[in-house]
Amino acid sequence: MDQLPEFCSRDNSVVMKEIFGLQTSFILHGEDADKLRLQTLSEEAAVRKFYAVEIWSRSHVACLLFVSLNQKLLGKLTHYNFYSLLALRYLMAQPLTSQRDVETVGSKGVIKRNEYVRIITRALYSLDYNMTADLLQEESRIPLDSPELMLLKKQVLDGNWEESVKTLCTISLLDKATLSLASFLILEQKFLKFLRMDNNVLDALNVLRKEIVPLGINLNRVHELAAWIISPSGYRNTDQGTKSAKSEILEKLLKFLPPSLAIPPTRLESIVEEALDLQRGACLFHNVFDSDLSLYPDHQCGRGRLPSSIKQILQVHTDEVWFLQFSHNGKYLASSSKDHSAIIWQVMNGGKVSWKHTLIGHQKPVLTISWSPDDNQLLTCGEDEVIRRWDANSGQCLHVYEKTAVGFISCAWSPDGRVILAGMTNKSFSLWNVNGAELDCWEENTLRISEMTIIDAGDMIVSICRGNTIVFLDWEEKRCQKLIQEEEVITSFSLSKDKKFLLVNLTNQEIHLWNLEGYPQILARYKGHTRSRFIIRSCFGGCEEAFIASGSEDSQVYVWHRGSGKLIQALDGHSGAVNCVSWNPVNIYMLASASDDGAIRIWGPDPRMDQLGLGFESCRWR
């Protein structure tokens, strides 16, 4: 046996040395060695079967040759055993281990070829390209699994639990904790196997006492197993012994093993997704759907993907436009004006915005509007006046909410659409049902409440209080749960779609981004816009709300990158102060702005993006 390592590849030749009975050594060179390789290829099916059963290590192949030579089957080249030649073929093509381990691919020399090929092989199996994966292992001579792991897999699928534990203990890469967890899983199956069999309760008990309990882990599960010894009938009806159940056990077991030993099935996908995430994060102008990403080029959006070009100018209002908001489904836009009216606009496929209804009935300027959660209704609030509820499809007024000697200045819907929140001129706010009955009133505020919303299934009210403070009020318990306190006066705020972030506009010409999870904290500050006299509103927008947009008194629309706080662009077009902006929540390329010039401008990406099918015109409502 000490002579077996001499069977190895050397400069395209094969050295065969007599072990049992052969007196001469001979060398096979050049064409003869190639012919020997070609002869083995004639048994292609057997080759695949050979590699499917096990990817042999050098010691396995040497042992195979040992048996063949012992049987005198390689005494002459004209009489040979097929598997002996297969083993020789492996040795002829196999590079030295030390050379293979250090070989790298890629221009930077950081990707080990061995790891690279194994991950590709794992991906091919995950995609059900099994034959291709087999051939890759054969040609590369880089096995996906070690002989120990392949043996472990076979033993688990065969239900050979006792041998599985022994094989597991031979794997040197496992630390003590991992070995215990993996052993517990296998021994549990051994225990249950005995439990399913008649008259084997004592064997099951011995496994529990002598093998499972000494591991000292998962005591709750140990107690469950012990209970089954007393009453095993419930377990015997399960399908733990089936082939599919064993496959599930194997899948769980492989998760305990280190990735270098058992490569996760989705490892390649994880690497590619992480690379895409890094490229997206580094892209300052990233504003495309994930479905538009490609693996072919390195990802980099240009500025043209952002709303930067005027697509439409809507001039139906006859006075200053103070507020506007897209519906949740992105199919409608509502605007309110100093001209005492509100307008519902329809967003068509392709991005064109057209007039749908003008809502007439208020006797004073309309301060704000609010879409119902299902987008079928709309609230409009007159300045120091009433709140009206409208049918968005017909434009008909469904109800008027009013209170004696008190006017309204803000309104909002509850998340379930059953309750309406109203801020009033007497510095209080109240809850109403949709039919007009006042449900409750809170009069402990010291500010005319011009901004409010309801979150957390209607239990939490977010409102400006005392000028520089935003309070989160638990309506049921009538107490404040958290505060956001600024140094300057707050003029407006806007919640992110996931309700985890708050955008706060201040009188000092700054916009602050707050994280609401846990203890509130400022994440970013946005500067550049102008505000001195009016209420200027901002919003989240773009792909995954990665941008912040705001109006400004200098007649421009400002857009910042949310993460970095960098000002990306200032859009010219209006001739008066821009009071409000709204980013379409579905069409990420569409932004609307409302101005004192009486116009609404619809902004879209560079027209060249539309020509490529990657911009404004490409959006279709789902």
Tab-separated table of N, CA and C in Angstrom, residues 455-551:
chain	number	residue	atom	x	y	z
A	455	ILE	N	-52.307	56.464	12.304
A	455	ILE	CA	-51.540	55.274	11.939
A	455	ILE	C	-51.859	54.150	12.912
A	456	ASP	N	-51.219	53.002	12.704
A	456	ASP	CA	-51.360	51.834	13.585
A	456	ASP	C	-52.820	51.433	13.771
A	457	ALA	N	-53.484	51.143	12.644
A	457	ALA	CA	-54.862	50.627	12.658
A	457	ALA	C	-55.819	51.561	13.388
A	458	GLY	N	-55.499	52.865	13.392
A	458	GLY	CA	-56.423	53.828	13.957
A	458	GLY	C	-56.196	54.139	15.418
A	459	ASP	N	-55.202	53.526	16.051
A	459	ASP	CA	-54.981	53.747	17.480
A	459	ASP	C	-54.067	54.927	17.770
A	460	MET	N	-53.310	55.363	16.780
A	460	MET	CA	-52.307	56.396	17.019
A	460	MET	C	-52.556	57.606	16.128
A	461	ILE	N	-52.605	58.769	16.764
A	461	ILE	CA	-52.779	60.029	16.041
A	461	ILE	C	-51.451	60.781	16.070
A	462	VAL	N	-51.007	61.234	14.897
A	462	VAL	CA	-49.783	62.016	14.788
A	462	VAL	C	-50.193	63.448	14.484
A	463	SER	N	-49.718	64.382	15.288
A	463	SER	CA	-50.178	65.762	15.131
A	463	SER	C	-49.103	66.744	15.581
A	464	ILE	N	-49.116	67.939	14.966
A	464	ILE	CA	-48.243	69.025	15.411
A	464	ILE	C	-48.847	69.643	16.664
A	465	CYS	N	-47.985	69.875	17.665
A	465	CYS	CA	-48.458	70.449	18.921
A	465	CYS	C	-47.403	71.420	19.447
A	466	ARG	N	-47.833	72.568	19.928
A	466	ARG	CA	-46.955	73.586	20.518
A	466	ARG	C	-45.898	74.102	19.551
A	467	GLY	N	-46.177	74.071	18.274
A	467	GLY	CA	-45.309	74.724	17.300
A	467	GLY	C	-44.097	73.935	16.875
A	468	ASN	N	-43.271	73.460	17.815
A	468	ASN	CA	-42.035	72.767	17.456
A	468	ASN	C	-42.051	71.290	17.858
A	469	THR	N	-43.239	70.758	18.135
A	469	THR	CA	-43.337	69.376	18.630
A	469	THR	C	-44.393	68.593	17.851
A	470	ILE	N	-44.047	67.362	17.511
A	470	ILE	CA	-45.009	66.430	16.935
A	470	ILE	C	-45.282	65.350	17.976
A	471	VAL	N	-46.538	65.129	18.264
A	471	VAL	CA	-46.918	64.166	19.290
A	471	VAL	C	-47.544	62.935	18.652
A	472	PHE	N	-47.317	61.784	19.284
A	472	PHE	CA	-47.942	60.526	18.892
A	472	PHE	C	-48.891	60.150	20.030
A	473	LEU	N	-50.180	60.271	19.762
A	473	LEU	CA	-51.191	60.123	20.808
A	473	LEU	C	-51.919	58.796	20.686
A	474	ASP	N	-51.975	58.074	21.787
A	474	ASP	CA	-52.799	56.878	21.852
A	474	ASP	C	-54.220	57.330	22.153
A	475	TRP	N	-55.092	57.170	21.124
A	475	TRP	CA	-56.433	57.722	21.268
A	475	TRP	C	-57.235	56.990	22.341
A	476	GLU	N	-57.071	55.693	22.432
A	476	GLU	CA	-57.847	54.925	23.401
A	476	GLU	C	-57.471	55.295	24.831
A	477	GLU	N	-56.175	55.416	25.086
A	477	GLU	CA	-55.722	55.691	26.450
A	477	GLU	C	-55.575	57.181	26.742
A	478	LYS	N	-55.783	58.001	25.727
A	478	LYS	CA	-55.719	59.457	25.890
A	478	LYS	C	-54.381	59.906	26.499
A	479	ARG	N	-53.298	59.380	25.963
A	479	ARG	CA	-51.984	59.768	26.465
A	479	ARG	C	-50.978	59.807	25.323
A	480	CYS	N	-49.913	60.565	25.552
A	480	CYS	CA	-48.852	60.708	24.557
A	480	CYS	C	-47.873	59.545	24.683
A	481	GLN	N	-47.584	58.872	23.576
A	481	GLN	CA	-46.658	57.760	23.606
A	481	GLN	C	-45.232	58.165	23.257
A	482	LYS	N	-45.069	59.121	22.360
A	482	LYS	CA	-43.729	59.599	22.025
A	482	LYS	C	-43.817	61.007	21.482
A	483	LEU	N	-42.678	61.690	21.499
A	483	LEU	CA	-42.591	63.075	21.020
A	483	LEU	C	-41.428	63.210	20.040
A	484	ILE	N	-41.619	64.097	19.088
A	484	ILE	CA	-40.519	64.558	18.249
A	484	ILE	C	-40.428	66.063	18.450
A	485	GLN	N	-39.319	66.513	18.973
A	485	GLN	CA	-39.173	67.929	19.292
A	485	GLN	C	-38.069	68.550	18.450
A	486	GLU	N	-38.424	69.606	17.742
A	486	GLU	CA	-37.480	70.346	16.917
A	486	GLU	C	-37.130	71.665	17.597
A	487	GLU	N	-36.023	72.259	17.159
A	487	GLU	CA	-35.627	73.562	17.701
A	487	GLU	C	-36.361	74.701	17.007
A	488	GLU	N	-36.859	74.448	15.797
A	488	GLU	CA	-37.567	75.468	15.041
A	488	GLU	C	-39.044	75.092	14.911
A	489	VAL	N	-39.847	76.039	14.446
A	489	VAL	CA	-41.282	75.815	14.277
A	489	VAL	C	-41.528	74.874	13.103
A	490	ILE	N	-42.426	73.916	13.317
A	490	ILE	CA	-42.768	72.930	12.289
A	490	ILE	C	-43.933	73.472	11.463
A	491	THR	N	-43.792	73.423	10.145
A	491	THR	CA	-44.873	73.918	9.281
A	491	THR	C	-45.697	72.790	8.668
A	492	SER	N	-45.086	71.622	8.445
A	492	SER	CA	-45.812	70.487	7.880
A	492	SER	C	-44.979	69.225	8.066
A	493	PHE	N	-45.605	68.072	7.861
A	493	PHE	CA	-44.858	66.809	7.902
A	493	PHE	C	-45.501	65.817	6.943
A	494	SER	N	-44.740	64.786	6.631
A	494	SER	CA	-45.210	63.754	5.699
A	494	SER	C	-44.672	62.407	6.141
A	495	LEU	N	-45.535	61.382	6.160
A	495	LEU	CA	-45.141	60.035	6.555
A	495	LEU	C	-44.712	59.218	5.346
A	496	SER	N	-43.744	58.339	5.547
A	496	SER	CA	-43.362	57.404	4.485
A	496	SER	C	-44.453	56.354	4.315
A	497	LYS	N	-44.396	55.644	3.216
A	497	LYS	CA	-45.433	54.651	2.915
A	497	LYS	C	-45.494	53.548	3.968
A	498	ASP	N	-44.330	53.161	4.512
A	498	ASP	CA	-44.301	52.106	5.522
A	498	ASP	C	-44.500	52.629	6.938
A	499	LYS	N	-44.737	53.928	7.088
A	499	LYS	CA	-45.004	54.579	8.379
A	499	LYS	C	-43.816	54.514	9.343
A	500	LYS	N	-42.635	54.256	8.833
A	500	LYS	CA	-41.465	54.142	9.695
A	500	LYS	C	-40.617	55.408	9.720
A	501	PHE	N	-40.907	56.340	8.819
A	501	PHE	CA	-40.112	57.560	8.725
A	501	PHE	C	-41.022	58.770	8.581
A	502	LEU	N	-40.542	59.884	9.092
A	502	LEU	CA	-41.319	61.126	9.066
A	502	LEU	C	-40.464	62.243	8.495
A	503	LEU	N	-41.042	62.984	7.558
A	503	LEU	CA	-40.373	64.112	6.930
A	503	LEU	C	-40.966	65.396	7.507
A	504	VAL	N	-40.130	66.240	8.091
A	504	VAL	CA	-40.605	67.412	8.821
A	504	VAL	C	-40.055	68.687	8.171
A	505	ASN	N	-40.952	69.581	7.764
A	505	ASN	CA	-40.569	70.885	7.216
A	505	ASN	C	-40.540	71.923	8.328
A	506	LEU	N	-39.463	72.752	8.319
A	506	LEU	CA	-39.268	73.736	9.381
A	506	LEU	C	-39.190	75.147	8.815
A	507	THR	N	-39.378	76.110	9.710
A	507	THR	CA	-39.332	77.515	9.280
A	507	THR	C	-37.916	77.982	8.968
A	508	ASN	N	-36.895	77.254	9.377
A	508	ASN	CA	-35.506	77.663	9.129
A	508	ASN	C	-34.977	77.147	7.787
A	509	GLN	N	-35.913	76.787	6.891
A	509	GLN	CA	-35.564	76.344	5.537
A	509	GLN	C	-34.774	75.024	5.547
A	510	GLU	N	-35.142	74.157	6.458
A	510	GLU	CA	-34.581	72.818	6.500
A	510	GLU	C	-35.713	71.787	6.518
A	511	ILE	N	-35.398	70.595	6.014
A	511	ILE	CA	-36.310	69.462	6.095
A	511	ILE	C	-35.566	68.348	6.811
A	512	HIS	N	-36.164	67.789	7.845
A	512	HIS	CA	-35.512	66.749	8.623
A	512	HIS	C	-36.202	65.407	8.407
A	513	LEU	N	-35.384	64.362	8.283
A	513	LEU	CA	-35.896	63.001	8.163
A	513	LEU	C	-35.709	62.294	9.495
A	514	TRP	N	-36.839	61.834	10.080
A	514	TRP	CA	-36.816	61.157	11.375
A	514	TRP	C	-37.110	59.671	11.205
A	515	ASN	N	-36.369	58.872	11.945
A	515	ASN	CA	-36.673	57.443	12.049
A	515	ASN	C	-37.608	57.255	13.237
A	516	LEU	N	-38.773	56.664	13.019
A	516	LEU	CA	-39.778	56.531	14.069
A	516	LEU	C	-39.664	55.224	14.845
A	517	GLU	N	-38.851	54.297	14.376
A	517	GLU	CA	-38.743	53.020	15.073
A	517	GLU	C	-37.924	53.191	16.350
A	518	GLY	N	-38.461	52.658	17.449
A	518	GLY	CA	-37.787	52.811	18.730
A	518	GLY	C	-37.810	54.263	19.174
A	519	TYR	N	-36.667	54.734	19.655
A	519	TYR	CA	-36.568	56.131	20.064
A	519	TYR	C	-36.332	56.997	18.832
A	520	PRO	N	-37.195	57.973	18.544
A	520	PRO	CA	-37.061	58.770	17.310
A	520	PRO	C	-35.714	59.490	17.237
A	521	GLN	N	-35.131	59.492	16.045
A	521	GLN	CA	-33.872	60.200	15.844
A	521	GLN	C	-33.782	60.729	14.421
A	522	ILE	N	-33.047	61.807	14.256
A	522	ILE	CA	-32.882	62.418	12.940
A	522	ILE	C	-31.851	61.625	12.143
A	523	LEU	N	-32.219	61.274	10.913
A	523	LEU	CA	-31.320	60.534	10.034
A	523	LEU	C	-30.639	61.438	9.018
A	524	ALA	N	-31.339	62.493	8.559
A	524	ALA	CA	-30.775	63.345	7.505
A	524	ALA	C	-31.412	64.723	7.558
A	525	ARG	N	-30.693	65.700	7.008
A	525	ARG	CA	-31.193	67.070	6.884
A	525	ARG	C	-31.056	67.488	5.425
A	526	TYR	N	-32.079	68.128	4.902
A	526	TYR	CA	-32.090	68.548	3.497
A	526	TYR	C	-32.211	70.069	3.445
A	527	LYS	N	-31.290	70.682	2.679
A	527	LYS	CA	-31.237	72.144	2.587
A	527	LYS	C	-31.141	72.583	1.139
A	528	GLY	N	-31.500	73.830	0.896
A	528	GLY	CA	-31.366	74.407	-0.437
A	528	GLY	C	-32.604	75.148	-0.897
A	529	HIS	N	-33.774	74.724	-0.449
A	529	HIS	CA	-35.017	75.371	-0.866
A	529	HIS	C	-35.236	76.653	-0.052
A	530	THR	N	-36.224	77.430	-0.464
A	530	THR	CA	-36.514	78.717	0.174
A	530	THR	C	-37.887	78.683	0.834
A	531	ARG	N	-37.968	79.195	2.075
A	531	ARG	CA	-39.244	79.303	2.773
A	531	ARG	C	-39.151	80.454	3.759
A	532	SER	N	-40.067	81.432	3.624
A	532	SER	CA	-40.056	82.561	4.551
A	532	SER	C	-41.450	82.906	5.073
A	533	ARG	N	-42.497	82.736	4.210
A	533	ARG	CA	-43.842	83.164	4.628
A	533	ARG	C	-44.891	82.060	4.575
A	534	PHE	N	-44.770	81.142	3.643
A	534	PHE	CA	-45.855	80.205	3.374
A	534	PHE	C	-45.544	78.800	3.918
A	535	ILE	N	-46.618	78.003	3.957
A	535	ILE	CA	-46.451	76.584	4.285
A	535	ILE	C	-45.979	75.861	3.022
A	536	ILE	N	-44.804	75.281	3.088
A	536	ILE	CA	-44.237	74.535	1.961
A	536	ILE	C	-44.205	73.049	2.346
A	537	ARG	N	-44.699	72.215	1.451
A	537	ARG	CA	-44.806	70.789	1.763
A	537	ARG	C	-43.818	69.971	0.928
A	538	SER	N	-43.382	68.867	1.518
A	538	SER	CA	-42.436	67.958	0.867
A	538	SER	C	-43.021	66.548	0.854
A	539	CYS	N	-42.338	65.621	0.190
A	539	CYS	CA	-42.842	64.248	0.106
A	539	CYS	C	-41.708	63.272	-0.172
A	540	PHE	N	-41.964	62.000	0.124
A	540	PHE	CA	-41.101	60.908	-0.299
A	540	PHE	C	-41.482	60.510	-1.722
A	541	GLY	N	-40.554	59.884	-2.440
A	541	GLY	CA	-40.925	59.434	-3.775
A	541	GLY	C	-39.836	58.651	-4.472
A	542	GLY	N	-40.187	58.149	-5.652
A	542	GLY	CA	-39.258	57.369	-6.452
A	542	GLY	C	-39.243	55.910	-6.063
A	543	CYS	N	-38.351	55.161	-6.662
A	543	CYS	CA	-38.231	53.736	-6.389
A	543	CYS	C	-37.831	53.516	-4.933
A	544	GLU	N	-38.652	52.770	-4.198
A	544	GLU	CA	-38.446	52.508	-2.779
A	544	GLU	C	-38.316	53.804	-1.984
A	545	GLU	N	-38.991	54.847	-2.461
A	545	GLU	CA	-38.995	56.166	-1.807
A	545	GLU	C	-37.570	56.630	-1.496
A	546	ALA	N	-36.705	56.517	-2.491
A	546	ALA	CA	-35.289	56.832	-2.318
A	546	ALA	C	-34.986	58.322	-2.480
A	547	PHE	N	-36.023	59.140	-2.748
A	547	PHE	CA	-35.798	60.567	-2.973
A	547	PHE	C	-36.750	61.405	-2.119
A	548	ILE	N	-36.344	62.638	-1.899
A	548	ILE	CA	-37.154	63.622	-1.190
A	548	ILE	C	-37.378	64.798	-2.134
A	549	ALA	N	-38.646	65.189	-2.299
A	549	ALA	CA	-38.976	66.347	-3.149
A	549	ALA	C	-39.677	67.393	-2.293
A	550	SER	N	-39.493	68.645	-2.654
A	550	SER	CA	-40.117	69.733	-1.900
A	550	SER	C	-40.388	70.920	-2.805
A	551	GLY	N	-41.432	71.668	-2.450
A	551	GLY	CA	-41.679	72.950	-3.094
A	551	GLY	C	-40.744	74.000	-2.531
